[in-house]
């Protein structure tokens, strides 16, 4: 049996493997605060790269950033009925604004607030209030604002990155003069997310619309990108909501059109969160730990100097630093290469395995013999750790960017093939049930995955799938085929993706 | 009398002028949440540039970013006695984790927490708890982590950017094996802040140490950079704290040294906040509104197309876009120029004044006549609005970066001269009192400013200065002179800067 760096392996215990990958890569850990995580430097660097790349895309599509208050008056949340219904069960409530002595050497809350505040679970109501003040006429439209922020939803069962009480995200909030414009914005941002997931994170996604029961509380339409994890479960990686005039009405956001008529604006909201890091882990990592696409890796290349004495050390470090400098001058995806020299006083094997577990795409070992032959030993994270390749130093600087591009492409292809392999068209309710109870309904090795079928968006279907712990993930866009619902027999247009989900 | 874009002017009513500059530049406004502001896109763009520039400096000095929870268990804050004493009076307390029907159609807090949480006013105690888990031996040291975050201190009297209940900041938290290393880190970050303030924000600052009563709650030494606003008041623009072993002891952060002995680590913390935007406004702006140094201006150059008909419009816009492209290829302070073409359908005068009030360093007017003579009309924010300069198009691309550098330098020089002019050495208590009650103690026009004098750091002096609404701002570093305290007559080493302060 092969030894792996992560125990258990994916096939032995997938949820525990996930935790162990995070621990081994030092991405995050649970904090003393219920359900809240500490994002450690290596994990936070992933978020910084996500932020930087997405932020460029938001700005390229005409958006600007702003910042709105962390706290929301309770009465604001109450304005939109479905919205408060969706969040009342899981919100942190601020009731006091100072502490006082309890007379026994301790402190207790003091200064009760007239109206409690909620720590934002999302900011539609607060931002709606401000938009109502800012918008008078069609000349003030559109408003295209994004916010990078922390939000809080008091989750009962939490998992690092996937579901935490506090998480980091961005929330876009836009206001438009017409329904058409707002819908175009909603779809544009869905495309931005899909392109980002595929080309930056190397995560293939299905773009679709949510069914009624899965919609954002208060939205008219919710669109999403859904990704498939290695255990066949779905993970919602981003959402874009067409809010119609619901929030405009509850927050009274009105404007005068060019004809001088008063009407309500049309709004959208859209967001992705630190959950994307969970998706990244579960899409690419293997039984040796984290695997990072070069696009997002905090270091794309780590140089590992090998030496036995002070003389060799000086020689090897000089060679490494020269190499680092020439590599840093190169670019991958329009950014200079991120190259690190690991000078720590640790055994070589230990160092190598630390960087494997941290998912660094390329490792370069450099010892006196490599210097003598003007070469390096190259290890790739997308290949077996034992599979090392001798590369001439001159070839390195000409080839390294294509090697990184190849790694990026390989990770993408693996994930893309997995998604295709584990997505099955299903035509009968019986097959649907067999599929999701782990049975074999086709000639491929199908343990879990996505079921693509005609299904009516009605409570009756919800009732059938719920006991299977399956949910409708989305109705893929641009599917104009028609067929009978496999549950009700009703003719429906377009199919729905079902899956177990994170 | 000259008309100004901002009313009142600085000399008429300084605090109201400040508010009006913010409103006119659309930087921020008060939100419906007590003491919390909304940072509008133009204001947030300033914060983004502050973040980007500082973040580079932090990384260049070996720091990494991470993220710690928003909420802090009450018992954590209580661990450090001075610390909780400093923050108990002004903290937002979370006591419940959901809402329930009140039976009358409203909602009330439900699910009381066993232990209340405090929204972080600063994160020493939470980060200390994590460091205690992460650090075992000297090999784990130093830890050099920074966090970009929102924090909350329930202020009773708030002012946009200067003092708000919620604000954005960064907080660096480092742990070291020796006192010397921790002190070197404390001083290093003070230097980083001073260099950033002077070279990026064009704000001259005095580096110094806080007196005992002005120290951060729990710190052994607090160092700061102090800036002088145009009304002669001081503004603390950044602080760096040597925490000794105080927090290490209260959080029990221990490590084994190379000799195998167990000891407590030495920690530091340091931060700057959105307050810097207040400092920026009050250092450079004038009676026509915001004035921005080119380094931080969201747009450094705005092109203002002038035309009377569709034909001219096409010609002028094409010319502007060509100009924009060639300007964007140039660099200022290692970044590509940020150039905007204002195509809005607004009267030219209105447009021009909007950009003046927003502080854009350079305006370029382009009409058919300018095109005919292959030139532009250039207006500079550091000069009188009426003072426009005809510049040949060819000269523009060669000269514009030196024009921007000149503006940056001019703003710096004005602020530097103001600081020098209004800083006075004072040798007698009587002069001190006269100085701060608006009297004339010297031959310059001194209304307010900084008083530099020998003063003992004792409660007795505090008692004298407090009624004057004056505080000790800092004891400038590297002042090895000696003299008698002007209040007590005691011989003291090094002088202290006193001022009224924000």
CSV table of N, CA, C and O in Angstrom, one decimal, chain B residues 285-348:
chain,number,residue,atom,x,y,z
B,285,UNK,N,-6.7,70.2,1.8
B,285,UNK,CA,-7.8,70.8,1.2
B,285,UNK,C,-7.9,72.3,1.4
B,285,UNK,O,-7.3,72.8,2.3
B,286,UNK,N,-8.6,73.0,0.5
B,286,UNK,CA,-8.7,74.4,0.6
B,286,UNK,C,-10.2,74.8,0.5
B,286,UNK,O,-11.1,74.0,0.6
B,287,UNK,N,-10.4,76.1,0.3
B,287,UNK,CA,-11.8,76.6,0.3
B,287,UNK,C,-12.6,76.3,-0.9
B,287,UNK,O,-13.8,76.6,-1.0
B,288,UNK,N,-12.0,75.6,-1.9
B,288,UNK,CA,-12.7,75.1,-3.0
B,288,UNK,C,-12.9,73.5,-2.9
B,288,UNK,O,-13.4,72.9,-3.8
B,289,UNK,N,-12.5,73.0,-1.8
B,289,UNK,CA,-12.8,71.6,-1.5
B,289,UNK,C,-11.6,70.7,-1.4
B,289,UNK,O,-10.5,71.2,-1.1
B,290,UNK,N,-11.8,69.4,-1.7
B,290,UNK,CA,-10.7,68.5,-1.5
B,290,UNK,C,-9.5,68.7,-2.4
B,290,UNK,O,-9.7,69.1,-3.5
B,291,UNK,N,-8.3,68.5,-1.9
B,291,UNK,CA,-7.1,68.6,-2.7
B,291,UNK,C,-6.4,67.3,-2.4
B,291,UNK,O,-6.1,66.9,-1.3
B,292,UNK,N,-6.1,66.5,-3.5
B,292,UNK,CA,-5.5,65.2,-3.3
B,292,UNK,C,-4.0,65.2,-3.9
B,292,UNK,O,-3.8,65.7,-5.0
B,293,UNK,N,-3.1,64.7,-3.2
B,293,UNK,CA,-1.8,64.4,-3.7
B,293,UNK,C,-1.9,63.4,-4.9
B,293,UNK,O,-2.7,62.5,-4.8
B,294,UNK,N,-1.2,63.6,-6.0
B,294,UNK,CA,-1.4,62.7,-7.1
B,294,UNK,C,-1.2,61.2,-6.7
B,294,UNK,O,-1.8,60.3,-7.3
B,295,UNK,N,-0.3,60.9,-5.8
B,295,UNK,CA,0.0,59.5,-5.3
B,295,UNK,C,-1.3,58.8,-5.0
B,295,UNK,O,-1.5,57.6,-5.3
B,296,UNK,N,-2.3,59.4,-4.4
B,296,UNK,CA,-3.5,58.8,-3.9
B,296,UNK,C,-4.7,59.1,-4.7
B,296,UNK,O,-5.8,58.5,-4.5
B,297,UNK,N,-4.7,60.1,-5.6
B,297,UNK,CA,-5.9,60.5,-6.3
B,297,UNK,C,-6.5,59.3,-7.1
B,297,UNK,O,-5.7,58.7,-7.9
B,298,UNK,N,-7.7,59.0,-6.9
B,298,UNK,CA,-8.3,57.9,-7.7
B,298,UNK,C,-8.2,58.1,-9.2
B,298,UNK,O,-7.9,57.2,-10.0
B,299,UNK,N,-8.4,59.4,-9.7
B,299,UNK,CA,-8.0,59.8,-11.0
B,299,UNK,C,-7.0,60.9,-10.8
B,299,UNK,O,-7.2,61.9,-10.1
B,300,UNK,N,-5.8,60.8,-11.4
B,300,UNK,CA,-4.8,61.8,-11.3
B,300,UNK,C,-5.1,62.9,-12.4
B,300,UNK,O,-4.8,64.1,-12.2
B,301,UNK,N,-5.7,62.5,-13.5
B,301,UNK,CA,-6.0,63.4,-14.6
B,301,UNK,C,-7.4,63.1,-15.0
B,301,UNK,O,-7.8,62.0,-15.3
B,302,UNK,N,-8.2,64.2,-15.2
B,302,UNK,CA,-9.5,64.1,-15.8
B,302,UNK,C,-9.6,64.9,-17.1
B,302,UNK,O,-9.2,66.1,-17.1
B,303,UNK,N,-10.0,64.3,-18.2
B,303,UNK,CA,-10.1,64.9,-19.5
B,303,UNK,C,-11.5,65.4,-19.6
B,303,UNK,O,-12.5,64.7,-19.4
B,304,UNK,N,-11.7,66.7,-19.9
B,304,UNK,CA,-13.0,67.3,-20.0
B,304,UNK,C,-13.3,67.7,-21.5
B,304,UNK,O,-12.8,68.8,-21.9
B,305,UNK,N,-14.0,66.9,-22.2
B,305,UNK,CA,-14.3,67.2,-23.6
B,305,UNK,C,-15.3,68.4,-23.7
B,305,UNK,O,-16.3,68.4,-23.0
B,306,UNK,N,-15.0,69.3,-24.6
B,306,UNK,CA,-15.9,70.5,-24.9
B,306,UNK,C,-16.4,70.4,-26.3
B,306,UNK,O,-15.5,70.4,-27.2
B,307,UNK,N,-17.7,70.5,-26.6
B,307,UNK,CA,-18.2,70.5,-27.9
B,307,UNK,C,-19.6,71.1,-28.0
B,307,UNK,O,-20.3,71.1,-27.0
B,308,UNK,N,-20.0,71.5,-29.2
B,308,UNK,CA,-21.3,72.1,-29.3
B,308,UNK,C,-22.3,71.3,-30.2
B,308,UNK,O,-23.5,71.6,-30.2
B,309,UNK,N,-21.7,70.3,-30.9
B,309,UNK,CA,-22.6,69.5,-31.8
B,309,UNK,C,-22.1,68.1,-32.0
B,309,UNK,O,-21.0,67.8,-31.5
B,310,UNK,N,-22.9,67.3,-32.6
B,310,UNK,CA,-22.5,65.8,-32.7
B,310,UNK,C,-21.2,65.6,-33.4
B,310,UNK,O,-20.4,64.8,-33.1
B,311,UNK,N,-21.0,66.5,-34.4
B,311,UNK,CA,-19.7,66.3,-35.2
B,311,UNK,C,-18.5,66.6,-34.4
B,311,UNK,O,-17.5,65.9,-34.3
B,312,UNK,N,-18.6,67.8,-33.7
B,312,UNK,CA,-17.5,68.1,-32.7
B,312,UNK,C,-17.3,67.1,-31.7
B,312,UNK,O,-16.2,66.7,-31.3
B,313,UNK,N,-18.5,66.6,-31.2
B,313,UNK,CA,-18.4,65.6,-30.1
B,313,UNK,C,-17.6,64.4,-30.5
B,313,UNK,O,-16.7,63.9,-29.8
B,314,UNK,N,-17.8,63.8,-31.7
B,314,UNK,CA,-17.1,62.7,-32.2
B,314,UNK,C,-15.6,63.0,-32.3
B,314,UNK,O,-14.8,62.2,-31.9
B,315,UNK,N,-15.3,64.2,-32.8
B,315,UNK,CA,-13.9,64.5,-33.0
B,315,UNK,C,-13.2,64.7,-31.7
B,315,UNK,O,-12.1,64.2,-31.4
B,316,UNK,N,-13.9,65.4,-30.7
B,316,UNK,CA,-13.3,65.7,-29.4
B,316,UNK,C,-13.1,64.4,-28.6
B,316,UNK,O,-12.1,64.2,-28.0
B,317,UNK,N,-14.1,63.5,-28.6
B,317,UNK,CA,-14.0,62.3,-27.9
B,317,UNK,C,-12.9,61.4,-28.4
B,317,UNK,O,-12.2,60.8,-27.6
B,318,UNK,N,-12.8,61.3,-29.7
B,318,UNK,CA,-11.7,60.5,-30.3
B,318,UNK,C,-10.3,61.1,-29.8
B,318,UNK,O,-9.4,60.3,-29.4
B,319,UNK,N,-10.2,62.4,-29.9
B,319,UNK,CA,-9.0,63.0,-29.4
B,319,UNK,C,-8.7,62.7,-28.0
B,319,UNK,O,-7.5,62.4,-27.6
B,320,UNK,N,-9.7,62.8,-27.1
B,320,UNK,CA,-9.6,62.6,-25.7
B,320,UNK,C,-9.2,61.1,-25.4
B,320,UNK,O,-8.3,60.8,-24.6
B,321,UNK,N,-9.8,60.2,-26.2
B,321,UNK,CA,-9.5,58.8,-25.9
B,321,UNK,C,-8.1,58.4,-26.3
B,321,UNK,O,-7.4,57.6,-25.7
B,322,UNK,N,-7.6,59.1,-27.4
B,322,UNK,CA,-6.2,58.8,-27.8
B,322,UNK,C,-5.3,59.4,-26.8
B,322,UNK,O,-4.3,58.7,-26.4
B,323,UNK,N,-5.6,60.6,-26.3
B,323,UNK,CA,-4.8,61.2,-25.2
B,323,UNK,C,-4.8,60.3,-23.9
B,323,UNK,O,-3.8,60.1,-23.3
B,324,UNK,N,-6.0,59.8,-23.6
B,324,UNK,CA,-6.1,59.0,-22.4
B,324,UNK,C,-5.2,57.8,-22.5
B,324,UNK,O,-4.5,57.4,-21.6
B,325,UNK,N,-5.2,57.2,-23.7
B,325,UNK,CA,-4.4,56.0,-23.9
B,325,UNK,C,-2.9,56.3,-23.7
B,325,UNK,O,-2.2,55.5,-23.1
B,326,UNK,N,-2.5,57.4,-24.3
B,326,UNK,CA,-1.0,57.6,-24.3
B,326,UNK,C,-0.6,58.0,-22.8
B,326,UNK,O,0.5,57.7,-22.4
B,327,UNK,N,-1.6,58.7,-22.1
B,327,UNK,CA,-1.2,59.1,-20.7
B,327,UNK,C,-1.2,57.9,-19.8
B,327,UNK,O,-0.4,57.8,-18.9
B,328,UNK,N,-2.2,57.0,-20.0
B,328,UNK,CA,-2.2,55.7,-19.2
B,328,UNK,C,-1.0,54.9,-19.3
B,328,UNK,O,-0.7,54.1,-18.4
B,329,UNK,N,-0.3,55.0,-20.4
B,329,UNK,CA,1.0,54.2,-20.6
B,329,UNK,C,2.1,54.8,-19.7
B,329,UNK,O,3.1,54.1,-19.4
B,330,UNK,N,2.0,56.0,-19.2
B,330,UNK,CA,3.0,56.6,-18.4
B,330,UNK,C,2.9,56.1,-16.9
B,330,UNK,O,1.8,55.6,-16.5
B,331,UNK,N,3.9,56.4,-16.1
B,331,UNK,CA,3.9,56.0,-14.7
B,331,UNK,C,4.2,57.1,-13.8
B,331,UNK,O,4.9,58.0,-14.1
B,332,UNK,N,3.5,57.1,-12.6
B,332,UNK,CA,3.9,58.0,-11.5
B,332,UNK,C,4.0,57.1,-10.2
B,332,UNK,O,3.1,56.3,-10.0
B,333,UNK,N,5.1,57.3,-9.5
B,333,UNK,CA,5.4,56.4,-8.3
B,333,UNK,C,5.1,54.9,-8.6
B,333,UNK,O,4.4,54.2,-7.9
B,334,UNK,N,5.7,54.5,-9.7
B,334,UNK,CA,5.7,53.0,-10.1
B,334,UNK,C,4.3,52.5,-10.4
B,334,UNK,O,4.1,51.3,-10.5
B,335,UNK,N,3.3,53.4,-10.7
B,335,UNK,CA,2.0,52.8,-11.1
B,335,UNK,C,1.6,53.6,-12.4
B,335,UNK,O,1.9,54.8,-12.5
B,336,UNK,N,0.8,52.9,-13.2
B,336,UNK,CA,0.3,53.6,-14.4
B,336,UNK,C,-0.6,54.7,-14.0
B,336,UNK,O,-1.3,54.6,-13.0
B,337,UNK,N,-0.6,55.8,-14.8
B,337,UNK,CA,-1.4,56.9,-14.6
B,337,UNK,C,-2.9,56.5,-14.6
B,337,UNK,O,-3.3,55.7,-15.4
B,338,UNK,N,-3.7,57.1,-13.7
B,338,UNK,CA,-5.1,56.9,-13.7
B,338,UNK,C,-5.8,58.1,-14.3
B,338,UNK,O,-5.8,59.2,-13.8
B,339,UNK,N,-6.3,57.9,-15.5
B,339,UNK,CA,-6.8,58.9,-16.3
B,339,UNK,C,-8.3,58.7,-16.7
B,339,UNK,O,-8.6,57.6,-17.2
B,340,UNK,N,-9.1,59.7,-16.5
B,340,UNK,CA,-10.6,59.5,-16.8
B,340,UNK,C,-11.1,60.5,-17.8
B,340,UNK,O,-10.6,61.6,-17.8
B,341,UNK,N,-11.9,60.1,-18.7
B,341,UNK,CA,-12.6,61.0,-19.6
B,341,UNK,C,-14.0,61.2,-19.2
B,341,UNK,O,-14.8,60.2,-19.1
B,342,UNK,N,-14.4,62.4,-18.8
B,342,UNK,CA,-15.7,62.6,-18.3
B,342,UNK,C,-16.7,62.9,-19.5
B,342,UNK,O,-16.8,64.1,-20.0
B,343,UNK,N,-17.4,61.9,-19.9
B,343,UNK,CA,-18.3,62.1,-21.1
B,343,UNK,C,-19.7,62.5,-20.7
B,343,UNK,O,-20.6,62.5,-21.6
B,344,UNK,N,-20.0,62.7,-19.5
B,344,UNK,CA,-21.3,63.0,-19.1
B,344,UNK,C,-21.9,64.2,-19.8
B,344,UNK,O,-21.2,65.2,-20.1
B,345,UNK,N,-23.2,64.2,-20.0
B,345,UNK,CA,-23.9,65.3,-20.6
B,345,UNK,C,-24.2,66.4,-19.6
B,345,UNK,O,-25.3,66.5,-19.1
B,346,UNK,N,-23.2,67.2,-19.2
B,346,UNK,CA,-23.4,68.2,-18.2
B,346,UNK,C,-22.7,69.5,-18.7
B,346,UNK,O,-21.8,69.4,-19.5
B,347,UNK,N,-23.1,70.6,-18.2
B,347,UNK,CA,-22.4,71.9,-18.6
B,347,UNK,C,-20.9,71.8,-18.2
B,347,UNK,O,-20.6,71.3,-17.1
B,348,UNK,N,-20.1,72.4,-19.0
B,348,UNK,CA,-18.6,72.3,-18.8
B,348,UNK,C,-18.2,72.9,-17.4
B,348,UNK,O,-17.4,72.3,-16.7
